[in-house]
Amino acid sequence: MKRSKTRSHIQDYALIGDCETAALVSKSGSIDWLCWPDFSSPACFAALLGTPANGRWLLTPRLKSRVQRHYRNHTLILETTFTTRTGKVNVTDFMPIRGKHSDVVRLVHGVEGKVSMIMDLSLRYDYGRSVPWLQHPYKHDFIATAGPGTAYLRTPAAVEFRDGSMLAEFEIKKGQTLPFVLTYASSFEDRPERVSPRLALQQTERYWKTWAARGIYKGKYAAEVERSLITLKALTFRPTGGIVAAPTTSLPEQTGGALNWDYRYCWLRDATFTLLALMNAGYSKEAAAWQQWLVRAAGGEASQVQILYGLRGERQIPESEIPWLRGYENSKPVRVGNRAAGQFQLDIFGETSDALYQARLGNVNLDPRDLQLHRQMVTYLRTACERPDSGIWEDRGKPRQFVYSNAMVWVALDRAIKSFEQHGTDASVEEWRVLRQKLHDEVCREGFNRKLNSFVAYYGASKVDASLLLLPLVGFLPPGDKRIRGTVRAIEERLMTGGLLKRNRPDKKSLRQGAFLACSFWLVQALAMVGRKRDAEKLFKKLLRLRNDVGLLSEEYDTRVHQLIGNFPQALSHIALVNAAFQLDPQPGHQLRG
């Protein structure tokens, strides 16, 4: 059998998952990324960042085909139809919501005529490095073991072993269905129970449709909001409620460059964005789980709060490089872990405080630890607010007095004051009010450039930053304030590229970075808030057209080559889409920040 090679662009992938890990499936029918047993585990399919030799699971027609695909309505079940000159075949890909074990199910169904298919399952554990030991101990059972992991392939297809891979050729006629089920288990435990493909499909479809039906948003962007919320749910680590920024690592911000980061962790910065998206959409259970994850992860000492954590709240996330993977489109290095976890970033205290406050407003959770954490953060910020930090974009250079960071310290104080005022507990709120006003005055004095008529990236700077669009959203100043209007105009003039926003002004190192999609959605909200709703809707519709054929967005968009780039799919991009839709088309009961 001839070994097929594939190369797919980031936008060519679709997501399937079981709410503990996720896989990326290309248009060609190849699963090129999967980490087992959870999001942050080593990948067993790593072709996305290397070559097919680093692991993939290809299931595709032998002949050239035309491809169409979609998700089944209200689900994360992927349907891909391949049409060849001899017939048409449908491949259904999904991951059942996990029980004891994690499974990937692939069903090949003949639609018209007959189609010759090939299957190439190359498991390569430890990020594409370890070739497994293959066994065929039982009829229809094929086993691949390396170190702590074992995968069981169950299929009636005739499978042969070659060079550490499982290969098959078969023909599908109209009306026939051939199942393939891959189950992950520890190499030292008993053989997992068999999965009924048809029953698993029914249960998975029922799960997602039931979950989607809980959504209460019925506005004109309902379909787009639902797809983004399903994506967000798929990026949730169900045992803890934590939500990963993306299921991938090292998909580049600049193709061929070194700006490649591991996003398979949970960022506190996304706290309020996530909470409001879930609450406004009617998912109070998920909002509560995220809020409780937040409180557990932050712990009992404000000075030890980190910007990001592991799925279970782990604090130690050492960063290393994987030299045997060449990187997506030769974008090196491939990184595992994220040393930004050790950075000092002030804005996370504002996001955390705001999330706790918004949760109380929405009656998501009334945990007494919330107020305790509020008090500890304010006590810590009395002195910590004077320190320069690394900023929202996790700059690895010299710390600065970033305007957005200091504005978010103001948010932390503001939300703490409001929380203690509303709940009648004893606190030194008068002292906090004085500090809040002092900080507000400082930001307005040191962070505003009169020549530009705009707030700037950091004190004394002459350049703007897209994070400043959040100032009216968090209530730092009202949207009608002339300084806010001037800032919005300055950001449009200086950061627009191809009709989208970059995070900040390009320099020699970042010239080819893509437009940051969340920032463009923030601009949608800011435009709507300052009364430019027509411009906001125009930009929002442009952003919706950037989604791939199954409605997914990455972190950034390269306006030169018109491709999605960066880690994919990106939770913050989808969260920002949802919140922008709520801003443009508010529904009764929706809660807005500030």
XYZ file of C-alpha atoms in Angstrom:
594
model
C 0.000 0.000 0.000
C 1.270 3.467 -0.918
C 1.719 5.809 2.065
C -0.142 9.074 1.477
C 1.347 12.412 2.441
C -0.711 15.472 3.360
C -0.036 19.086 4.209
C -2.884 21.186 5.533
C -3.237 24.824 6.477
C -4.501 25.816 9.914
C -7.919 26.771 8.548
C -8.257 23.308 7.010
C -8.822 21.719 10.408
C -11.957 20.943 12.376
C -12.178 20.170 16.089
C -13.586 17.113 17.813
C -13.292 16.482 21.548
C -14.578 14.794 24.689
C -14.289 17.784 27.094
C -10.945 16.507 28.407
C -8.870 16.537 25.246
C -9.386 17.328 21.573
C -8.246 16.303 18.099
C -7.804 18.285 14.885
C -9.131 16.663 11.687
C -8.025 18.020 8.313
C -10.095 18.311 5.167
C -8.088 15.430 3.738
C -9.389 13.143 6.514
C -6.220 13.126 8.606
C -6.190 13.552 12.392
C -2.913 15.422 12.735
C -3.065 16.499 16.394
C -4.221 14.710 19.529
C -2.855 14.798 23.071
C -3.757 11.863 25.298
C -5.031 11.520 27.957
C -5.719 15.273 28.357
C -5.149 18.609 26.609
C -1.678 19.190 28.056
C -0.415 15.602 27.702
C 2.231 14.707 25.110
C 0.764 14.384 21.613
C 0.406 10.959 20.024
C -0.499 12.526 16.657
C 1.889 15.407 15.954
C 1.944 15.691 12.156
C 0.539 19.198 12.581
C 3.935 20.316 13.875
C 6.058 17.881 11.906
C 5.459 15.325 9.202
C 3.180 12.267 8.897
C 6.081 10.299 10.382
C 5.389 12.132 13.664
C 1.955 10.560 13.938
C -1.388 10.925 12.235
C -4.544 8.957 11.445
C -5.476 9.255 7.785
C -8.805 7.966 6.491
C -9.418 9.089 2.911
C -10.301 7.922 -0.634
C -7.507 6.534 -2.753
C -8.602 8.639 -5.726
C -8.667 12.407 -5.913
C -11.833 13.720 -4.323
C -13.962 16.796 -3.807
C -14.508 17.537 -0.106
C -17.457 19.045 1.734
C -17.869 19.025 5.481
C -19.966 20.402 8.314
C -20.872 19.737 11.911
C -24.176 18.046 12.565
C -26.584 20.703 13.772
C -26.011 21.744 17.401
C -23.178 19.195 17.908
C -19.415 18.648 17.717
C -19.893 15.680 15.363
C -17.993 16.252 12.135
C -19.372 15.020 8.807
C -16.977 14.962 5.829
C -18.202 13.927 2.389
C -15.665 12.819 -0.215
C -16.860 12.651 -3.830
C -14.709 10.768 -6.344
C -15.327 9.754 -9.950
C -16.527 6.336 -8.744
C -18.803 7.332 -5.891
C -19.401 9.269 -2.718
C -18.505 8.389 0.861
C -19.184 10.068 4.192
C -16.797 9.965 7.169
C -18.263 10.800 10.569
C -15.716 11.798 13.218
C -16.422 12.384 16.897
C -15.217 11.747 20.437
C -17.849 10.469 22.879
C -18.029 12.400 26.146
C -15.533 10.535 28.241
C -16.444 7.791 30.641
C -13.541 5.802 32.018
C -11.580 6.017 28.783
C -11.172 8.403 25.881
C -12.261 7.315 22.397
C -12.095 8.553 18.830
C -14.804 7.094 16.605
C -14.674 7.221 12.805
C -17.530 5.835 10.703
C -17.130 5.371 6.943
C -20.481 5.202 5.146
C -21.106 4.646 1.426
C -23.465 7.207 -0.107
C -23.211 6.590 -3.856
C -21.425 4.076 -6.069
C -18.291 2.596 -4.550
C -15.149 4.217 -3.222
C -11.721 2.717 -2.570
C -10.412 3.941 0.789
C -7.063 3.864 2.569
C -6.411 3.991 6.307
C -3.033 4.883 7.810
C -2.888 4.917 11.611
C 0.549 5.965 12.799
C 0.609 6.463 16.557
C 3.773 8.211 17.716
C 3.812 8.889 21.436
C 5.810 11.612 23.200
C 5.180 14.356 20.610
C 5.846 12.190 17.584
C 9.031 10.523 18.767
C 8.160 7.078 20.179
C 7.202 4.282 17.797
C 4.856 1.839 19.585
C 4.951 -1.914 19.924
C 2.101 -3.299 17.788
C 0.050 -6.381 18.661
C -2.943 -8.214 17.199
C -4.027 -10.520 20.057
C -7.764 -10.694 19.289
C -9.959 -10.639 16.222
C -10.661 -7.016 15.222
C -8.362 -5.731 18.008
C -5.085 -3.986 17.218
C -2.934 -2.565 20.004
C -0.169 0.068 20.036
C 1.868 0.460 23.238
C 4.745 2.738 24.205
C 5.654 3.657 27.779
C 2.604 4.542 29.887
C 0.128 4.686 27.010
C -1.765 2.120 24.965
C -4.240 2.667 22.159
C -6.694 -0.018 21.036
C -8.014 0.058 17.480
C -11.245 -1.911 17.055
C -12.415 -2.428 13.454
C -13.595 -5.264 11.174
C -11.323 -3.925 8.429
C -8.303 -5.993 7.401
C -5.360 -4.223 9.036
C -1.672 -4.894 8.416
C 1.374 -3.697 10.335
C 4.202 -1.921 8.571
C 7.018 0.230 9.988
C 5.241 0.728 13.289
C 1.952 1.765 11.642
C -1.440 0.152 11.024
C -2.534 0.206 7.385
C -5.689 -0.874 5.591
C -7.276 -0.731 2.146
C -10.980 -1.353 1.637
C -13.883 -0.569 -0.652
C -17.132 0.988 0.515
C -20.324 0.546 -1.485
C -23.558 2.463 -1.185
C -25.312 1.632 2.091
C -22.279 0.034 3.756
C -20.764 1.373 7.000
C -17.349 0.445 8.360
C -16.466 1.582 11.909
C -13.075 2.414 13.404
C -12.802 3.011 17.171
C -9.542 4.068 18.817
C -9.480 3.898 22.627
C -6.748 5.200 24.920
C -5.829 3.475 28.176
C -2.860 3.150 30.492
C -0.475 0.445 29.380
C -0.627 -1.173 32.827
C -4.417 -1.505 33.126
C -6.826 -4.124 31.837
C -8.127 -3.992 28.293
C -10.912 -1.368 28.073
C -14.453 -2.349 27.219
C -15.579 -2.203 23.627
C -17.469 0.824 22.406
C -20.586 0.385 20.282
C -20.042 2.902 17.456
C -23.750 3.383 16.736
C -24.695 3.755 20.400
C -21.780 6.127 20.973
C -22.940 8.250 18.046
C -26.482 8.434 19.408
C -25.298 9.329 22.901
C -22.825 11.938 21.663
C -25.415 13.582 19.438
C -27.917 13.624 22.308
C -25.343 15.150 24.669
C -24.444 18.059 22.406
C -27.998 18.799 21.314
C -29.179 18.790 24.916
C -26.324 21.083 25.881
C -26.910 23.471 22.967
C -30.643 23.635 23.773
C -29.816 25.222 27.142
C -28.613 28.349 25.371
C -30.934 31.321 25.735
C -29.503 33.674 23.095
C -32.036 33.973 20.262
C -30.669 37.029 18.479
C -29.741 37.437 14.833
C -26.300 35.925 15.401
C -27.666 32.826 17.157
C -25.970 30.268 14.863
C -22.559 31.935 15.125
C -22.849 32.321 18.890
C -23.895 28.683 19.339
C -20.942 27.374 17.308
C -18.524 29.484 19.340
C -20.081 28.315 22.611
C -19.875 24.664 21.544
C -16.199 25.265 20.743
C -15.698 26.845 24.159
C -17.396 23.872 25.814
C -15.102 21.523 23.897
C -12.089 23.403 25.303
C -13.331 22.907 28.868
C -11.565 20.369 31.052
C -14.691 18.843 32.538
C -13.195 17.412 35.772
C -12.142 20.875 37.015
C -14.056 23.452 34.962
C -10.837 25.004 33.644
C -10.867 26.226 30.031
C -7.738 25.981 27.891
C -6.766 28.915 25.677
C -6.342 26.468 22.781
C -5.766 22.726 22.358
C -2.510 23.267 20.456
C 1.034 24.447 21.002
C 3.441 26.358 18.791
C 1.172 27.226 15.878
C 3.018 30.406 14.915
C 2.013 34.042 15.176
C 4.348 34.573 12.240
C 4.774 31.726 9.752
C 8.390 30.600 9.749
C 9.119 32.656 12.872
C 9.876 31.927 16.513
C 6.750 33.423 18.152
C 5.385 29.989 18.982
C 3.762 29.393 22.376
C 2.007 26.600 24.208
C -1.626 27.537 24.857
C -2.862 24.294 26.415
C -3.344 25.964 29.784
C -5.833 28.229 31.567
C -5.289 32.012 31.675
C -6.779 34.160 34.444
C -6.901 37.023 31.951
C -9.815 35.361 30.174
C -11.812 35.079 33.395
C -14.409 37.826 32.986
C -14.656 37.488 29.212
C -15.451 33.800 29.671
C -17.783 34.275 32.604
C -19.948 36.862 30.855
C -20.122 34.840 27.649
C -21.340 31.791 29.562
C -23.730 33.653 31.869
C -25.315 35.709 29.098
C -25.814 32.587 27.004
C -27.551 30.775 29.857
C -24.776 28.406 30.894
C -24.722 29.149 34.607
C -23.413 25.672 35.501
C -20.342 26.117 33.317
C -19.886 29.689 34.565
C -19.963 28.460 38.167
C -17.449 25.694 37.399
C -15.092 28.235 35.799
C -15.486 30.638 38.726
C -14.775 27.864 41.240
C -11.722 26.794 39.231
C -10.588 30.405 39.388
C -10.880 30.610 43.187
C -9.129 27.266 43.705
C -6.299 28.136 41.323
C -5.709 31.586 42.853
C -5.289 29.981 46.275
C -5.006 31.852 49.553
C -2.204 34.355 48.977
C -2.664 37.178 46.461
C 1.084 37.680 46.001
C 1.296 34.153 44.580
C -1.440 34.569 41.943
C -0.140 33.584 38.492
C -1.293 34.607 35.035
C -1.855 31.007 33.950
C -2.276 27.565 35.461
C -2.525 23.945 34.443
C -5.846 22.196 33.844
C -6.099 21.190 37.500
C -4.621 24.403 38.852
C -0.978 23.347 38.598
C 1.467 26.205 39.117
C 4.674 24.687 37.806
C 4.608 24.881 33.996
C 8.244 24.698 32.893
C 8.973 25.549 29.271
C 11.120 23.388 27.019
C 11.673 22.810 23.309
C 10.971 19.760 21.137
C 13.898 19.634 18.679
C 12.703 16.618 16.672
C 9.614 18.460 15.376
C 10.298 20.883 12.546
C 7.343 23.099 13.436
C 4.338 24.167 11.438
C 5.668 25.419 8.079
C 9.155 25.235 9.611
C 8.243 27.616 12.425
C 10.721 26.832 15.180
C 11.079 26.226 18.008
C 8.255 23.930 19.031
C 7.626 24.749 22.690
C 6.036 22.679 25.456
C 5.075 24.483 28.656
C 4.967 28.238 29.089
C 7.411 30.206 31.214
C 5.120 33.235 31.034
C 3.478 31.592 34.080
C 6.243 33.212 36.116
C 5.735 36.726 34.758
C 4.396 39.573 36.875
C 1.268 40.951 35.220
C -0.975 43.352 37.089
C -4.015 43.158 34.824
C -4.912 39.652 36.008
C -5.927 41.052 39.400
C -8.499 43.240 37.695
C -9.829 40.348 35.639
C -10.014 38.071 38.668
C -11.727 40.695 40.823
C -14.153 41.554 38.033
C -14.987 37.898 37.444
C -15.796 37.386 41.124
C -17.952 40.524 41.128
C -19.803 39.629 37.918
C -20.453 36.117 39.242
C -22.106 37.590 42.307
C -24.217 39.939 40.185
C -25.346 36.964 38.144
C -25.973 34.820 41.236
C -23.560 32.257 39.830
C -21.922 31.530 43.137
C -21.906 33.073 46.617
C -18.708 31.578 47.956
C -17.333 33.418 51.031
C -13.840 32.803 49.675
C -14.602 35.390 46.982
C -14.663 38.288 49.439
C -11.609 36.952 51.217
C -9.726 36.864 47.920
C -10.927 40.384 47.128
C -9.550 41.678 50.422
C -6.201 39.935 49.945
C -5.805 41.316 46.430
C -6.496 44.895 47.523
C -4.028 44.564 50.406
C -1.395 43.248 48.026
C -2.092 45.854 45.327
C -1.501 48.780 47.700
C 2.207 48.391 47.024
C 2.312 46.037 44.039
C 0.556 48.579 41.803
C 3.726 50.684 41.796
C 5.739 47.917 40.120
C 6.159 47.829 36.330
C 4.922 44.600 34.758
C 5.067 42.554 31.540
C 1.667 43.657 30.270
C -1.278 41.886 28.702
C 0.766 40.652 25.726
C 3.307 38.985 28.002
C 6.245 41.003 26.741
C 9.478 39.164 27.500
C 11.455 42.403 27.472
C 11.823 45.174 30.033
C 8.844 45.612 32.422
C 6.912 48.883 32.031
C 4.064 50.871 33.536
C 1.460 49.648 31.056
C -1.702 51.737 30.934
C -4.021 48.763 30.589
C -2.342 47.000 33.520
C -2.800 49.986 35.820
C -6.353 50.534 34.628
C -7.093 46.936 35.582
C -5.680 47.556 39.050
C -8.304 50.300 39.238
C -10.874 47.664 38.202
C -9.671 45.343 40.978
C -10.178 48.119 43.548
C -13.500 49.202 42.069
C -15.008 45.712 42.081
C -13.724 44.980 45.582
C -15.317 48.182 46.870
C -18.630 47.400 45.187
C -18.620 43.832 46.464
C -18.036 44.850 50.067
C -20.556 47.679 49.847
C -23.276 45.419 48.464
C -22.724 42.575 50.880
C -22.331 44.638 54.020
C -19.142 43.071 55.320
C -16.535 45.028 57.215
C -13.687 46.367 55.143
C -11.598 49.510 54.879
C -13.512 50.640 51.812
C -12.909 54.341 52.446
C -9.166 53.790 52.240
C -9.729 51.750 49.083
C -11.770 54.571 47.542
C -8.885 56.978 48.069
C -6.455 54.567 46.377
C -8.908 53.953 43.538
C -9.211 57.678 42.809
C -5.460 58.199 43.086
C -4.811 55.454 40.554
C -7.519 56.712 38.196
C -6.002 60.186 38.251
C -2.531 58.778 37.631
C -3.595 56.725 34.605
C -5.455 59.673 33.100
C -2.452 61.947 33.700
C 0.488 59.679 32.807
C -1.206 57.367 30.312
C -2.894 59.928 28.071
C -1.017 61.593 25.225
C -2.585 64.957 24.393
C -0.782 65.218 21.075
C -2.290 61.909 19.945
C -5.547 62.636 21.804
C -5.373 59.057 22.987
C -4.373 56.804 25.817
C -1.091 55.074 25.031
C 0.500 51.680 25.586
C 2.539 52.673 28.671
C 3.387 55.799 30.625
C 5.266 58.272 28.454
C 4.753 56.292 25.243
C 3.827 57.714 21.850
C 2.190 54.545 20.540
C -1.195 52.974 21.159
C -2.203 49.446 22.062
C -5.382 47.532 21.213
C -5.929 46.603 24.868
C -6.952 50.238 25.436
C -10.242 49.410 23.694
C -11.226 47.655 26.899
C -11.180 50.859 28.988
C -14.847 51.684 28.304
C -15.835 48.006 28.515
C -14.518 47.709 32.074
C -16.034 51.048 33.105
C -12.787 52.960 33.578
C -14.303 55.869 31.637
C -17.721 56.209 30.003
C -17.822 55.563 26.240
C -18.967 59.129 25.624
C -15.790 60.570 27.148
C -13.802 62.439 24.484
C -10.617 60.643 25.576
C -12.218 57.280 24.835
C -13.477 58.449 21.449
C -10.011 59.778 20.641
C -8.414 56.498 21.687
C -10.742 54.451 19.482
C -9.934 56.685 16.496
C -6.170 56.530 17.169
C -6.244 52.736 17.383
C -8.144 52.526 14.090
C -5.655 54.852 12.387
C -2.484 53.254 13.724
C -3.185 49.548 14.225
C -5.434 48.632 11.309
C -4.044 46.217 8.715
C -6.289 44.932 5.968
C -9.324 46.119 7.897
C -8.334 44.222 11.069
C -6.399 45.161 14.204
C -2.922 44.254 15.294
C -2.267 44.200 19.028
C 0.179 47.070 18.892
C 2.282 49.041 16.453
C 4.461 46.737 14.344
C 8.202 46.922 14.727
C 10.925 45.036 12.892
C 10.331 41.901 14.947
C 6.543 41.886 14.744
C 6.033 43.327 11.259
C 4.626 40.081 9.909
C 2.508 39.185 12.899
C -1.120 38.665 12.020
C -4.088 40.712 13.073
C -5.174 39.620 16.552
C -8.790 38.541 16.155
C -9.934 39.163 19.741
C -8.754 42.781 19.406
C -10.898 43.253 16.319
C -13.923 41.930 18.226
C -13.071 44.355 21.060
C -13.142 47.116 18.462
C -16.627 45.967 17.455
C -17.759 46.435 21.052
C -15.997 49.783 21.448
C -17.484 51.121 18.202
C -20.956 50.105 19.312
C -20.449 51.723 22.707
C -19.337 55.077 21.251
C -22.388 55.188 18.999
C -20.884 53.895 15.738
C -23.078 50.839 15.492
C -23.104 50.706 11.676
C -19.289 50.551 11.630
C -19.389 47.953 14.403
C -21.778 45.695 12.493
C -19.752 46.035 9.297
C -16.570 44.945 11.077
C -18.376 42.135 12.897
C -19.672 40.673 9.631
C -16.175 40.899 8.152
C -14.819 38.949 11.117
C -17.505 36.289 10.778
C -16.381 35.700 7.192
C -12.880 34.872 8.451
C -14.119 31.736 10.215
C -13.246 28.540 8.411
C -15.827 26.333 6.709
C -16.935 24.815 10.047
C -17.056 28.111 11.947
C -13.707 28.049 13.788
C -11.216 30.832 14.455
C -7.552 30.814 15.389
C -5.694 33.431 17.404
C -4.716 35.648 14.461
C -5.294 36.282 10.760
C -2.586 36.966 8.193
C -4.043 39.678 5.962
C -1.268 39.260 3.376
C -1.989 35.654 2.497
C -5.553 35.557 3.856
C -5.045 32.661 6.231
C -5.738 31.916 9.874
C -2.558 31.673 11.942
C -1.708 31.058 15.580
C -3.002 28.414 17.961
C -6.299 26.890 16.889
C -9.099 27.032 17.705
C -8.558 29.942 20.059
C -10.927 30.258 23.022
C -10.438 34.026 23.382
C -11.358 34.645 19.726
C -14.614 32.739 20.167
C -15.340 34.338 23.543
C -14.797 37.775 21.997
C -17.144 36.844 19.139
C -19.866 35.897 21.598
C -19.476 39.047 23.688
C -19.434 41.256 20.576
C -22.676 39.639 19.407
C -24.259 40.384 22.788
C -23.083 44.004 22.521
C -24.530 44.438 19.028
C -27.740 42.549 19.638
C -28.446 42.555 23.389
C -31.125 40.251 24.725
C -33.222 40.729 27.880
C -31.194 39.862 30.982
C -27.774 40.150 29.362
C -25.142 41.445 31.731
C -22.516 43.875 30.439
C -19.267 44.791 32.179
C -18.557 48.018 34.000
